[in-house]
CSV table of C-alpha atoms and ligand atoms in Angstrom, one decimal:
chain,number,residue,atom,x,y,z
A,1132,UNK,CA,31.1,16.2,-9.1
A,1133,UNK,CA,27.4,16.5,-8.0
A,1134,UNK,CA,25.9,20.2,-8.1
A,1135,UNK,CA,26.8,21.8,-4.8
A,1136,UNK,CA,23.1,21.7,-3.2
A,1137,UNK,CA,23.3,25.1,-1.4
A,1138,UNK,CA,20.7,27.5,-1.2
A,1139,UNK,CA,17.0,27.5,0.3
A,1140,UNK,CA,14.6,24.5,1.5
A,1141,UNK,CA,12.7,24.8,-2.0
A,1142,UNK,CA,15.8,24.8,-4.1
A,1143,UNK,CA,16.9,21.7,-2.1
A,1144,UNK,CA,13.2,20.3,-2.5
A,1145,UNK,CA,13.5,20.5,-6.1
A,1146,UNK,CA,16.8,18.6,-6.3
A,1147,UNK,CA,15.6,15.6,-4.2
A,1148,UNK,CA,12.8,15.2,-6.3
A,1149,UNK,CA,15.1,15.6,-9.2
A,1150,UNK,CA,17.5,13.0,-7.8
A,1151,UNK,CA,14.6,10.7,-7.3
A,1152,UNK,CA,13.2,10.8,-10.7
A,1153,UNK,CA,16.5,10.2,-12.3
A,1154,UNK,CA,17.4,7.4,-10.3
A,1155,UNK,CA,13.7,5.8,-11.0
A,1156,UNK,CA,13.6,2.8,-13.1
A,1157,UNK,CA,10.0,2.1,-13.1
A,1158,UNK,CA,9.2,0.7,-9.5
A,1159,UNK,CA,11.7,0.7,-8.5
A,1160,UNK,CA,14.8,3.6,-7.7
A,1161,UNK,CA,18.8,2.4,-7.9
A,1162,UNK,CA,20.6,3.8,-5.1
A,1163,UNK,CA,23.0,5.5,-7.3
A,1164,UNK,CA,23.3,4.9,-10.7
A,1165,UNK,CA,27.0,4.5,-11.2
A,1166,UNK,CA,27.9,2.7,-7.8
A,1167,UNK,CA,24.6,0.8,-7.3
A,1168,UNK,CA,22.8,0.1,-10.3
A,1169,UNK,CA,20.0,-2.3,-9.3
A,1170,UNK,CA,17.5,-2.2,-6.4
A,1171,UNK,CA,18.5,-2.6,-2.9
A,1172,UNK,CA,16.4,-3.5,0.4
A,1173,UNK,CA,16.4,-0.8,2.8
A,1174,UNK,CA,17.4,1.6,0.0
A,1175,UNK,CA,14.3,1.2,-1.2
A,1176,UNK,CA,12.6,1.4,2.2
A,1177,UNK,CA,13.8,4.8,3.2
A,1178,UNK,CA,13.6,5.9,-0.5
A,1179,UNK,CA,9.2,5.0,-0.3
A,1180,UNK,CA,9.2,7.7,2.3
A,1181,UNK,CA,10.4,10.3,0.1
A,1182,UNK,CA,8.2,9.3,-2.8
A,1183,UNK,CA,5.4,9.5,-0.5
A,1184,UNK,CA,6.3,13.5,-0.3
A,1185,UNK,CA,5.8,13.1,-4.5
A,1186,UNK,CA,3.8,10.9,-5.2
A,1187,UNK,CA,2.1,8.2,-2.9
A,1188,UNK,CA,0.7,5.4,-5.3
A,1189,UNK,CA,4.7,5.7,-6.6
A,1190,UNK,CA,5.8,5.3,-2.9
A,1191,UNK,CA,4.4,1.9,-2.1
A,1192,UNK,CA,5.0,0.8,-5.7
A,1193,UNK,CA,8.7,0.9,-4.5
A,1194,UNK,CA,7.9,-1.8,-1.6
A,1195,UNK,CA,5.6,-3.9,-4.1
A,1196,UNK,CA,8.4,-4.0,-6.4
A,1197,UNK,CA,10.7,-5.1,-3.6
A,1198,UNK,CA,8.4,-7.8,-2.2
A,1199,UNK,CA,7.8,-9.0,-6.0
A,1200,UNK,CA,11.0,-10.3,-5.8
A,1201,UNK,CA,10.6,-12.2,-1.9
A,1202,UNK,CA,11.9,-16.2,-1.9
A,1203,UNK,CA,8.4,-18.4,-1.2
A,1204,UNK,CA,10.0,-18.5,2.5
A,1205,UNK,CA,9.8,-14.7,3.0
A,1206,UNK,CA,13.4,-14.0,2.8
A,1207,UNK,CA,13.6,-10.8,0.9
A,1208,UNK,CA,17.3,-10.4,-0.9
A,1209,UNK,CA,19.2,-7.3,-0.4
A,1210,UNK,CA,19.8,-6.9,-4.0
A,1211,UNK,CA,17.5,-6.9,-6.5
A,1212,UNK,CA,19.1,-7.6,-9.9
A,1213,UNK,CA,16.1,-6.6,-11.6
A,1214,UNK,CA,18.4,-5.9,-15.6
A,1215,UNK,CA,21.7,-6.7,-16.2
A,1216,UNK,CA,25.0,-3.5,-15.7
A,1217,UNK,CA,28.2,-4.9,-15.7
A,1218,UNK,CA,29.4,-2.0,-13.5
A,1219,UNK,CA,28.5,-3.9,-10.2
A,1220,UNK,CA,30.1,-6.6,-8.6
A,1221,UNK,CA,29.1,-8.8,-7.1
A,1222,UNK,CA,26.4,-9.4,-10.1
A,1223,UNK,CA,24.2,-11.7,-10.6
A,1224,UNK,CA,26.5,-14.6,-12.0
A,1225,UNK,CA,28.7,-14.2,-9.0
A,1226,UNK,CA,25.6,-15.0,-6.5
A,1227,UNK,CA,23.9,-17.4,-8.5
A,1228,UNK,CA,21.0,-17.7,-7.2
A,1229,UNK,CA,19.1,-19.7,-9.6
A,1230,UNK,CA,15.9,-17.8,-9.7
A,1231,UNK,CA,13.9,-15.5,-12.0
A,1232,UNK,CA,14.5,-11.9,-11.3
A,1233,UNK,CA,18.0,-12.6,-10.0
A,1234,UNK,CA,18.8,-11.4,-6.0
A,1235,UNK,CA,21.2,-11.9,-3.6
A,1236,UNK,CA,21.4,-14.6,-1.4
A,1237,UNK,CA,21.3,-12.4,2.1
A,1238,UNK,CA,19.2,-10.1,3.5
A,1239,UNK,CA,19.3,-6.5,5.2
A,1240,UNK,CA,17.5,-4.4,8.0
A,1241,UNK,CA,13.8,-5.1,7.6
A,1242,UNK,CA,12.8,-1.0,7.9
A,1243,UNK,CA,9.8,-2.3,5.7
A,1244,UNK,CA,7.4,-3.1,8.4
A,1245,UNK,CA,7.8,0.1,10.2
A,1246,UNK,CA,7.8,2.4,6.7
A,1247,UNK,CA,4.1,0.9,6.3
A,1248,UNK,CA,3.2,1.6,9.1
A,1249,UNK,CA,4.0,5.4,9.0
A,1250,UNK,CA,2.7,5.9,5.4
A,1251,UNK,CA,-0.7,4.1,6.6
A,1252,UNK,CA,-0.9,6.5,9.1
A,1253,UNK,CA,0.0,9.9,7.2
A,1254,UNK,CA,-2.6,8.4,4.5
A,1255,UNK,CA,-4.9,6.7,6.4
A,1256,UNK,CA,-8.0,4.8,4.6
A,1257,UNK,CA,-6.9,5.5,1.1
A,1258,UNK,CA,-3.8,3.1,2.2
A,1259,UNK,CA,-5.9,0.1,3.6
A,1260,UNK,CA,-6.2,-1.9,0.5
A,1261,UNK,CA,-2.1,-1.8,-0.3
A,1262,UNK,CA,-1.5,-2.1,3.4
A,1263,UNK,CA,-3.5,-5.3,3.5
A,1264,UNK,CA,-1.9,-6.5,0.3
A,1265,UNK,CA,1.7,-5.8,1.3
A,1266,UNK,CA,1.5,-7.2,5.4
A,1267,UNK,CA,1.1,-11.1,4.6
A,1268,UNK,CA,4.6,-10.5,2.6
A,1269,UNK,CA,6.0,-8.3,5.6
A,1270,UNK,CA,5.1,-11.2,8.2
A,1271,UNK,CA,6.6,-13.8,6.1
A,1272,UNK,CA,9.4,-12.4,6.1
A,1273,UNK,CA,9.5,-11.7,10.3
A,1274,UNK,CA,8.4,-15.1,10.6
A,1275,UNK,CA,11.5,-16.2,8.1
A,1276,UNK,CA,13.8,-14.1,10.7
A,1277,UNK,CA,12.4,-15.4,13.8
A,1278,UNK,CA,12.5,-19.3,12.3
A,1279,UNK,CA,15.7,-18.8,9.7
A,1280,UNK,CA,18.4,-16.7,11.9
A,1281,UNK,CA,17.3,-17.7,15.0
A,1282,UNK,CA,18.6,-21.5,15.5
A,1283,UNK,CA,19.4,-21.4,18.6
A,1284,UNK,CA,16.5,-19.3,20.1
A,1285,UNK,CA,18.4,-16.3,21.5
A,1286,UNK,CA,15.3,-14.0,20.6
A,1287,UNK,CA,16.8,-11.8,18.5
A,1288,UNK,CA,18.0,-12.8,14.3
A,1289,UNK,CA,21.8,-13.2,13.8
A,1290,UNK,CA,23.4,-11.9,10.6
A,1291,UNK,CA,25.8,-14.1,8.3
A,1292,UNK,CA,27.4,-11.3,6.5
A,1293,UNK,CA,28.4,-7.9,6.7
A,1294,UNK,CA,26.9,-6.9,4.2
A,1295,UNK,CA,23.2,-7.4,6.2
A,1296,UNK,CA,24.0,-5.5,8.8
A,1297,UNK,CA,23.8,-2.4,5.9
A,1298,UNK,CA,27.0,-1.0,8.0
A,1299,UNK,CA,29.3,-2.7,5.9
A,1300,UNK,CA,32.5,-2.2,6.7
A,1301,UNK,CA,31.2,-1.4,10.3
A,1302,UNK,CA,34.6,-2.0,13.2
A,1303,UNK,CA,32.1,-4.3,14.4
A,1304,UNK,CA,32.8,-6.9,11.7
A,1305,UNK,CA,36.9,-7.1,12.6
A,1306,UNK,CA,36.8,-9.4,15.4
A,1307,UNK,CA,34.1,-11.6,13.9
A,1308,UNK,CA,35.6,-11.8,10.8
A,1309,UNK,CA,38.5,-12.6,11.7
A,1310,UNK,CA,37.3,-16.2,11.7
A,1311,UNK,CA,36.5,-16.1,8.2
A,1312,UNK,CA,38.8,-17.9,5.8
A,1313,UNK,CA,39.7,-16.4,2.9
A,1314,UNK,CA,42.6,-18.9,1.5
A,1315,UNK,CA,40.2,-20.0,-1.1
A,1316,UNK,CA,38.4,-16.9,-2.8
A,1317,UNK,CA,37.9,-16.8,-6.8
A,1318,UNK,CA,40.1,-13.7,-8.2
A,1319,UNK,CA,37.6,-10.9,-8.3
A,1320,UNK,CA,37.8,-7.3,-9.5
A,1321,UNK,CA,35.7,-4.9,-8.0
A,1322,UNK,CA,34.2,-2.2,-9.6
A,1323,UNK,CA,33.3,0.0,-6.6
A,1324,UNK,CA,37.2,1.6,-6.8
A,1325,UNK,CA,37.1,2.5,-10.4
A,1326,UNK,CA,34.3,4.7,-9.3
A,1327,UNK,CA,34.9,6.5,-5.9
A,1328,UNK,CA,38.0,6.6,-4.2
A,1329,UNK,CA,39.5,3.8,-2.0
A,1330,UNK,CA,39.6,5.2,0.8
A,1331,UNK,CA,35.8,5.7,1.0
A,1332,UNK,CA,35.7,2.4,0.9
A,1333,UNK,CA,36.1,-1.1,2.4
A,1334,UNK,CA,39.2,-2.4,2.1
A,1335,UNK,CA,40.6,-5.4,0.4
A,1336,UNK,CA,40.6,-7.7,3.4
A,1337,UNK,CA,37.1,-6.6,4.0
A,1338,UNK,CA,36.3,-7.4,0.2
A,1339,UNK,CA,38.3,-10.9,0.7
A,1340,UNK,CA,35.9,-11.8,3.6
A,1341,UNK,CA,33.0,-10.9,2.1
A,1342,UNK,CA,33.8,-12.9,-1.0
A,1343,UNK,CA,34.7,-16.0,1.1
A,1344,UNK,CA,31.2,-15.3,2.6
A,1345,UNK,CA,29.5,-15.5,-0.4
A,1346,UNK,CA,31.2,-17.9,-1.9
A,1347,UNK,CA,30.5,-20.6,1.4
A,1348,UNK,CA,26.4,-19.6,0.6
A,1349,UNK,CA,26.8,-20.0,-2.4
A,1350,UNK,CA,28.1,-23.2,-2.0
A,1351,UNK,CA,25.8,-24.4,0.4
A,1352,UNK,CA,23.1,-23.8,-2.4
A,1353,UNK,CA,21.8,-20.4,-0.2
A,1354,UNK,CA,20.5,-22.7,1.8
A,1355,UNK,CA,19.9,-20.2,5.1
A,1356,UNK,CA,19.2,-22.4,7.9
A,1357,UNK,CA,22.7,-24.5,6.9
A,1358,UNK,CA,24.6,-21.0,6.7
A,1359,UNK,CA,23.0,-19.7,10.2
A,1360,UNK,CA,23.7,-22.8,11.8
A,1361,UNK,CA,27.6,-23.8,10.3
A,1362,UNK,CA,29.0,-20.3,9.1
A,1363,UNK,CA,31.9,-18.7,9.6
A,1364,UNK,CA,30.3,-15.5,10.2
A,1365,UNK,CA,27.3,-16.0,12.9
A,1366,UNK,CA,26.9,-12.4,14.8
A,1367,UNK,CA,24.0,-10.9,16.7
A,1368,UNK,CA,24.2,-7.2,14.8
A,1369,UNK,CA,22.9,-4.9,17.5
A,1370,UNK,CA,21.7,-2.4,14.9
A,1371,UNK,CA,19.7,-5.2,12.4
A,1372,UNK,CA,18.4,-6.1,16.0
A,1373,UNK,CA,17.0,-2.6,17.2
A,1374,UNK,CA,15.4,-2.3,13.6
A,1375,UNK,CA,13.8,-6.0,13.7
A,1376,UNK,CA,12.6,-4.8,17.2
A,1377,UNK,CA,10.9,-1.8,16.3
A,1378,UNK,CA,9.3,-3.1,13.3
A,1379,UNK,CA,8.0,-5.9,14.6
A,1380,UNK,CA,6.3,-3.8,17.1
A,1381,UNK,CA,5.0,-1.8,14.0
A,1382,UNK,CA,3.9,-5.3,12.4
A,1383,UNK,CA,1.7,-6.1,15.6
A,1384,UNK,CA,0.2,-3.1,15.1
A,1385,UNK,CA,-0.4,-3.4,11.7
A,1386,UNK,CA,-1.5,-6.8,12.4
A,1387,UNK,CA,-4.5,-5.2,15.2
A,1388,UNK,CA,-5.4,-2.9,12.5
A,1389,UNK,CA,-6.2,-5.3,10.1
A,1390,UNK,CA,-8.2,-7.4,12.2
A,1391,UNK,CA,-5.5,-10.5,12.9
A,1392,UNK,CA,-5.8,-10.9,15.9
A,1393,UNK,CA,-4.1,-14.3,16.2
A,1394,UNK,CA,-1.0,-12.9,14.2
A,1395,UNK,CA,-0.8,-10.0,15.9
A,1396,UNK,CA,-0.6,-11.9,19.6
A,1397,UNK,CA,2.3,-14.1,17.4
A,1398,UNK,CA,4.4,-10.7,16.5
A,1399,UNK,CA,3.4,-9.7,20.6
A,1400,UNK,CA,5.2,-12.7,21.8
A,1401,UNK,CA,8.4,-12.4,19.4
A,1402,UNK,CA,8.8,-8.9,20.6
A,1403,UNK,CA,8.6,-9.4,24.2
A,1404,UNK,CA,11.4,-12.5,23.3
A,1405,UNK,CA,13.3,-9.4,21.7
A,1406,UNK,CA,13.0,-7.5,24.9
A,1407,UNK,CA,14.1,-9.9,26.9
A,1408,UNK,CA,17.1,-10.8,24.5
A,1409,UNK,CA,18.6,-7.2,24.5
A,1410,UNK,CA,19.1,-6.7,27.9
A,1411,UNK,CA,21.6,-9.8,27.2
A,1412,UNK,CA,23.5,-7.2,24.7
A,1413,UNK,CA,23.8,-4.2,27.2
A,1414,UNK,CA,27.8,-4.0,28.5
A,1415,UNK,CA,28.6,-2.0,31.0
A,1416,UNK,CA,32.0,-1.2,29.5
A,1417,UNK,CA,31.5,0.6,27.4
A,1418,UNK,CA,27.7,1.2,28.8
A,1419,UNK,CA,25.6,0.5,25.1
A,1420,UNK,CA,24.5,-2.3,24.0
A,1421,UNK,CA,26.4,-4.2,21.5
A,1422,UNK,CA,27.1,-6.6,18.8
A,1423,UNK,CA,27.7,-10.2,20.1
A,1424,UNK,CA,30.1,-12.7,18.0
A,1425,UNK,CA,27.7,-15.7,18.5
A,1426,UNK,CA,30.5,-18.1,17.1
A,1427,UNK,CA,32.8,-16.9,20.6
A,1428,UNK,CA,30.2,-15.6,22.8
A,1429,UNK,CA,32.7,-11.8,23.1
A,1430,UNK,CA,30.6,-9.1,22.9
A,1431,UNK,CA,31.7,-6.2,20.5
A,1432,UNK,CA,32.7,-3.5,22.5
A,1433,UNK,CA,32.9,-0.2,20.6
A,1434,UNK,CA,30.0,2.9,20.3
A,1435,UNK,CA,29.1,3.0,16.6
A,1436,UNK,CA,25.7,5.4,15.6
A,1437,UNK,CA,23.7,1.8,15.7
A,1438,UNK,CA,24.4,1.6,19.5
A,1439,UNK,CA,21.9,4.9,19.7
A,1440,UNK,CA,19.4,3.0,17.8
A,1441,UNK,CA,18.5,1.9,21.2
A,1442,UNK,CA,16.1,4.7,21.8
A,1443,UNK,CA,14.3,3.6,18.2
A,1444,UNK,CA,14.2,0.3,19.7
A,1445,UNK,CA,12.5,1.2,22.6
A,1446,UNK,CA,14.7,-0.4,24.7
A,1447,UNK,CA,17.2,0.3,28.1
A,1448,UNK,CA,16.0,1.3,31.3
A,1449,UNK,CA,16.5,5.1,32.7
A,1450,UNK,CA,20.2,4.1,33.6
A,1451,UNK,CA,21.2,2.8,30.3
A,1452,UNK,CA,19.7,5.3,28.2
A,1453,UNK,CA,21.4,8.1,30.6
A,1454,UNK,CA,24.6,6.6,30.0
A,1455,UNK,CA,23.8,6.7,25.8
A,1456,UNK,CA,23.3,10.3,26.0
A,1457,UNK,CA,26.6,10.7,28.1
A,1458,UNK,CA,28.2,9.1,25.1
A,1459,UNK,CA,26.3,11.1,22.4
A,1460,UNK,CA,27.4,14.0,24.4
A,1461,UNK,CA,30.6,12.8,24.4
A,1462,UNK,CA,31.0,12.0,20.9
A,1463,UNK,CA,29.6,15.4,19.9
A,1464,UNK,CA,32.2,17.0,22.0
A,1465,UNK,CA,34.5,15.8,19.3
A,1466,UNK,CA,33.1,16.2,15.7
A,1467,UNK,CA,31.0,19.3,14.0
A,1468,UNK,CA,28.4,16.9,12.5
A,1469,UNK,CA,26.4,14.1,14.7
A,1470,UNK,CA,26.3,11.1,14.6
A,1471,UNK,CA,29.1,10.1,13.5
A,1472,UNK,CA,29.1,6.2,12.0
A,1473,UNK,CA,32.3,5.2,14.6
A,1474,UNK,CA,33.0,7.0,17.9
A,1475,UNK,CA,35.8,9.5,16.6
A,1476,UNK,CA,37.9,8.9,19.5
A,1477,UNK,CA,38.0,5.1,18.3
A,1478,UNK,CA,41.6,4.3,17.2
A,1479,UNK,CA,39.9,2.8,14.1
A,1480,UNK,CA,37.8,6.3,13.1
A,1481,UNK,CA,38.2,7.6,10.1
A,1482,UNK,CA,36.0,10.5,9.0
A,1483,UNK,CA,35.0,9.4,5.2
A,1484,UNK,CA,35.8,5.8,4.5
A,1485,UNK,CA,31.9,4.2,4.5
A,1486,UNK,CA,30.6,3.3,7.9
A,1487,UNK,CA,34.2,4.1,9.8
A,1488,UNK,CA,33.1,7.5,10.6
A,1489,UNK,CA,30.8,8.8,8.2
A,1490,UNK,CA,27.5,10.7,9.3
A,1491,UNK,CA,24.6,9.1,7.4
A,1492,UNK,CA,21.1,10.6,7.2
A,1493,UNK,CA,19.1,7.6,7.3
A,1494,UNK,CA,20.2,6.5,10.6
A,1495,UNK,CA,20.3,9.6,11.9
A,1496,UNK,CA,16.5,9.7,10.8
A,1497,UNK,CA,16.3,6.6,12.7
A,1498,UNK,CA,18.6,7.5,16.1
A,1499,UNK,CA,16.5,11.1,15.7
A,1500,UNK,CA,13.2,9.2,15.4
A,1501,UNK,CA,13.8,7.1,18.7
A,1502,UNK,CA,14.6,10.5,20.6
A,1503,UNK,CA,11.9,12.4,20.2
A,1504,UNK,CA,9.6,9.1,21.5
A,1505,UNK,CA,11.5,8.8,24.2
A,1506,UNK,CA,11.8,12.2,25.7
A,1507,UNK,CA,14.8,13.6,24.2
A,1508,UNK,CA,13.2,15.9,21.8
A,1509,UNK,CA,16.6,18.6,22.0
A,1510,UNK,CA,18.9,15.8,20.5
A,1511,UNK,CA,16.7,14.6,18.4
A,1512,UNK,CA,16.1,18.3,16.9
A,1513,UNK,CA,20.2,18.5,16.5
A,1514,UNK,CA,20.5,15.6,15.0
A,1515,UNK,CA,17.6,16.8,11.9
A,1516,UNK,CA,19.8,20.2,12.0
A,1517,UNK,CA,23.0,18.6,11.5
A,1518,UNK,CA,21.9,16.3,8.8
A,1519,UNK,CA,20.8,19.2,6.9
A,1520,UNK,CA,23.4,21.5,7.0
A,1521,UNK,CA,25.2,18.6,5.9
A,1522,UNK,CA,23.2,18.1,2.8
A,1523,UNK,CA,22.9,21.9,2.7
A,1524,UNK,CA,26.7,22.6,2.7
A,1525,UNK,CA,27.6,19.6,0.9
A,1526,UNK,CA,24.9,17.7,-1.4
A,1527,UNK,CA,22.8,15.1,-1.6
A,1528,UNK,CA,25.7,12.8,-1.2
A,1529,UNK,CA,25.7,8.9,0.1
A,1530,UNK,CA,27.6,9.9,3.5
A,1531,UNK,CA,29.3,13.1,4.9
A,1532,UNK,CA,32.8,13.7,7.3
A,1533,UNK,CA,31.4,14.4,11.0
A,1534,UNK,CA,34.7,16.6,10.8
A,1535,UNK,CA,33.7,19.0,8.3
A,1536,UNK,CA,31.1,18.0,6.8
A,1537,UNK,CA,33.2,16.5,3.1
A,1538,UNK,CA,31.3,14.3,0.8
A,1539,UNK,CA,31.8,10.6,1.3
A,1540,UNK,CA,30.5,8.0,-1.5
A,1541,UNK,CA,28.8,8.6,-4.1
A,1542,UNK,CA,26.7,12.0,-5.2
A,1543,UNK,CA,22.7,12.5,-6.0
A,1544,UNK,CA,22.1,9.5,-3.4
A,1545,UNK,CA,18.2,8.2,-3.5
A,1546,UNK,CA,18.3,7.5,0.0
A,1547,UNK,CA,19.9,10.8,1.1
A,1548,UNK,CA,17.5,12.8,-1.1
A,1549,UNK,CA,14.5,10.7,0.1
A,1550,UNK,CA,15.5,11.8,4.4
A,1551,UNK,CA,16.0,15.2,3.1
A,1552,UNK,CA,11.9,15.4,1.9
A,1553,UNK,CA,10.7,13.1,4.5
A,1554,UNK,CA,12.4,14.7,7.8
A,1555,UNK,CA,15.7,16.8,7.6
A,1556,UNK,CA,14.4,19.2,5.5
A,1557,UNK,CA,10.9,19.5,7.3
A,1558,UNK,CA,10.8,21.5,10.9
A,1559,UNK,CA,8.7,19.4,13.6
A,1560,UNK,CA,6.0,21.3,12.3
A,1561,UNK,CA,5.5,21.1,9.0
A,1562,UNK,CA,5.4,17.6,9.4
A,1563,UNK,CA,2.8,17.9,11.3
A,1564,UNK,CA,1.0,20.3,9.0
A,1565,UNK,CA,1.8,17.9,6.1
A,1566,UNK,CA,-0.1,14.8,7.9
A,1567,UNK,CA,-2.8,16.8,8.7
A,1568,UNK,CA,-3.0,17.6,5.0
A,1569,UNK,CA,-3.0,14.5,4.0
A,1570,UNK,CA,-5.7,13.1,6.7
A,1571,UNK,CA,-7.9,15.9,5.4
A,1572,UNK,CA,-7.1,15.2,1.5
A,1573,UNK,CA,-8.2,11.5,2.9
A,1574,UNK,CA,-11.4,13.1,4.4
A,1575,UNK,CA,-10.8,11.8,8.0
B,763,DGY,C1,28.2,-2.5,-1.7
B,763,DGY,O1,28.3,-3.1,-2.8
B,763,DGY,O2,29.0,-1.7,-1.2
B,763,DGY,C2,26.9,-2.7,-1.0
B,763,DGY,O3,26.9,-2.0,0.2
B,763,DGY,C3,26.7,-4.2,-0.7
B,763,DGY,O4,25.3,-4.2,-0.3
């Protein structure tokens, strides 16, 4: 059991940085260092933001470190295997990607683009040199999104397992993966039961699926535009959508700032394609915008927390956004904590297995993020308080009951320790004092 993490905002300061530092390998931090023992993609995203709170040079030594490991396409793996520990699976010899350090052979929500962005901003000039080092490796690897998992132009990238979509076990994923056959899956042994209990976790059909998944990249030699085009698991992920959106919004941006002009007008035209692609997602039953099982053409129609990474996205006209905030209204009606990871009055909810119900702070940094832009600063304030009684009553744990608040997954999480130092545990205004200490430590 993880120290209980009660007591006031220094105490938990001190933790999180503890947590941090223990879970640093040297440019790079494992998630966890029992469940997750190597470095993941959007771990590592969300966990730059906290080291920025440390230590900035160590904060975007976490993205270099990430990007030192990006395919000569751009695809950046979601696992980095960057030593061997035999407590993971699937490891390296499973994947087999024949390449030096070892990955995965899929991806996961490209947060990167927008993460620069923010730390540039909050530190300004003294970033411009790592900035300009790091955004030819972030455009890639848009540009190997729009090209790769985008074969039949819909405007927005499709994912080809679960596991990208960083919601694993997400009820999104039943339907779709329903196609997926699993008759011919290697006997595997997962490790991720020994360690936390099972019903945190997926469950064996969902491990059976994502097996078969890898196993069919695998054995099209990770080949992506073969497995985007022919594989048995082809779905437009609304939430890996909303975050692609938004950062490549915060690429173009980037892009302006850094004097590429011809790029940026590139990134300008994929995001108004984006735009014009989500409004193809939006059902009005249930009212959000939702997953799409490209192999059938059904929509997913269920309210999950990505369906309010909408407002993040920028997307969904005064109607639509109304009818978001009737569900979050809705939804908080019915459990202590927001947001929960599945609507809990879905037949399918269950308040700690993984991303069946669980709250997790790092998309309710996200949803919370997307509020406050677009006008709906009192939600967006609930959802910071709620994360943090959460961590306050609970710990710095990988995902929390929206019932009452019980730890789900595993303890001393990077991620979770990372939102608490970059945004739950800050008021509105200290973050604002804390950028204004930085521009001035930047003498701007
Ligand atoms: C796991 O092993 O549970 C990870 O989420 C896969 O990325």
């Amino acid at each position: 059991m993880a120290k209980m993490a009660t007591g006031r905002r220094d105490d938990l300061d001190a933790q999180a940085r503890r947590i941090l530092h223990a879970n640093d390998r040297g440019g790079y931090t494992v998630p966890n260092p029992h469940v997750y023992p190597f470095q993941w993609n959007w771990d590592s995203a969300f966990v730059a933001l906290g080291w920025q709170e440390i230590d900035s040079h160590r904060a975007w030594r976490e993205l270099q470190t990430l990007f030192a490991a990006q395919w000569e396409d751009g695809f950046l793996p979601h696992i980095v295997f960057w030593q061997q520990d035999p407590g993971y699976f699937p490891g390296p010899d499973v994947w087999r990607v024949k390449r030096a350090p070892a990955t995965s052979g899929i991806t996961q929500p490209p947060v990167a683009a927008s993460v620069v962005r923010w730390m540039w901003e909050r530190q300004g000039s003294a970033a411009d040199m790592v900035v300009a080092d790091l955004y030819p490796r972030l455009l890639a690897w848009h540009r190997w999104f729009r090209r790769a998992r985008d074969p039949e132009g819909f405007g927005l990238p499709l994912i080809i397992h679960p596991w990208e979509s960083g919601r694993d076990n997400s009820v999104e994923w039943d339907a779709p993966g329903e196609a997926v056959d699993t008759s011919a899956i290697e006997p595997y042994e997962r490790r991720d039961i020994t360690k936390l209990e099972h019903g945190m976790r997926p469950t064996k059909r969902d491990y059976d699926r994502y097996l078969a998944l890898l196993q069919f990249g695998r054995d099209k030699g990770w080949d992506q535009r073969v497995i985007a085009a022919e594989g048995p698991f082809r779905v437009i992920d609304f939430g890996l959508a909303a975050i692609f959106l938004r950062a490549e919004r915060d690429l173009a941006v980037i892009a302006e700032r850094l004097g590429r002009t011809e790029e940026a007008a590139e990134t300008r035209s994929s995001v108004a394609r984006a735009e014009t692609a989500m409004q193809r997602l939006w059902q009005e039953d249930p009212g959000a915008f939702c997953s799409l099982d490209l192999r059938t053409g059904a929509p997913v129609r269920v309210i999950t927390n990505a369906s309010f990474l909408a407002f993040y996205a920028g997307i969904g006209n005064a109607r639509q956004r109304g009818r978001l905030i009737a569900h979050l209204e809705d939804i908080a009606a019915h459990c202590r904590f927001v947001v929960p990871s599945l609507d809990p009055r879905h037949e399918a909810f269950d308040p700690l297995r993984y991303w069946r119900g669980p709250v997790w702070a790092v998309v309710n940094f996200l949803i919370a993020r997307g509020l406050e832009e677009t006008g709906y600063g009192r939600w967006a304030e609930r959802i910071r308080l709620d994360t943090a009684s959460l961590i306050r009553k609970t710990g710095f744990f990988e995902a929390f009951s929206p019932i009452d608040g019980a730890a789900s997954g595993g303890a001393d999480f990077s991620w979770t320790a990372a939102i608490w130092l970059a945004w739950a545990g800050r008021t509105p205004e200290h973050r604002q004092d804390a950028a204004r200490a930085s521009r001035q430590a930047d003498g701007a």
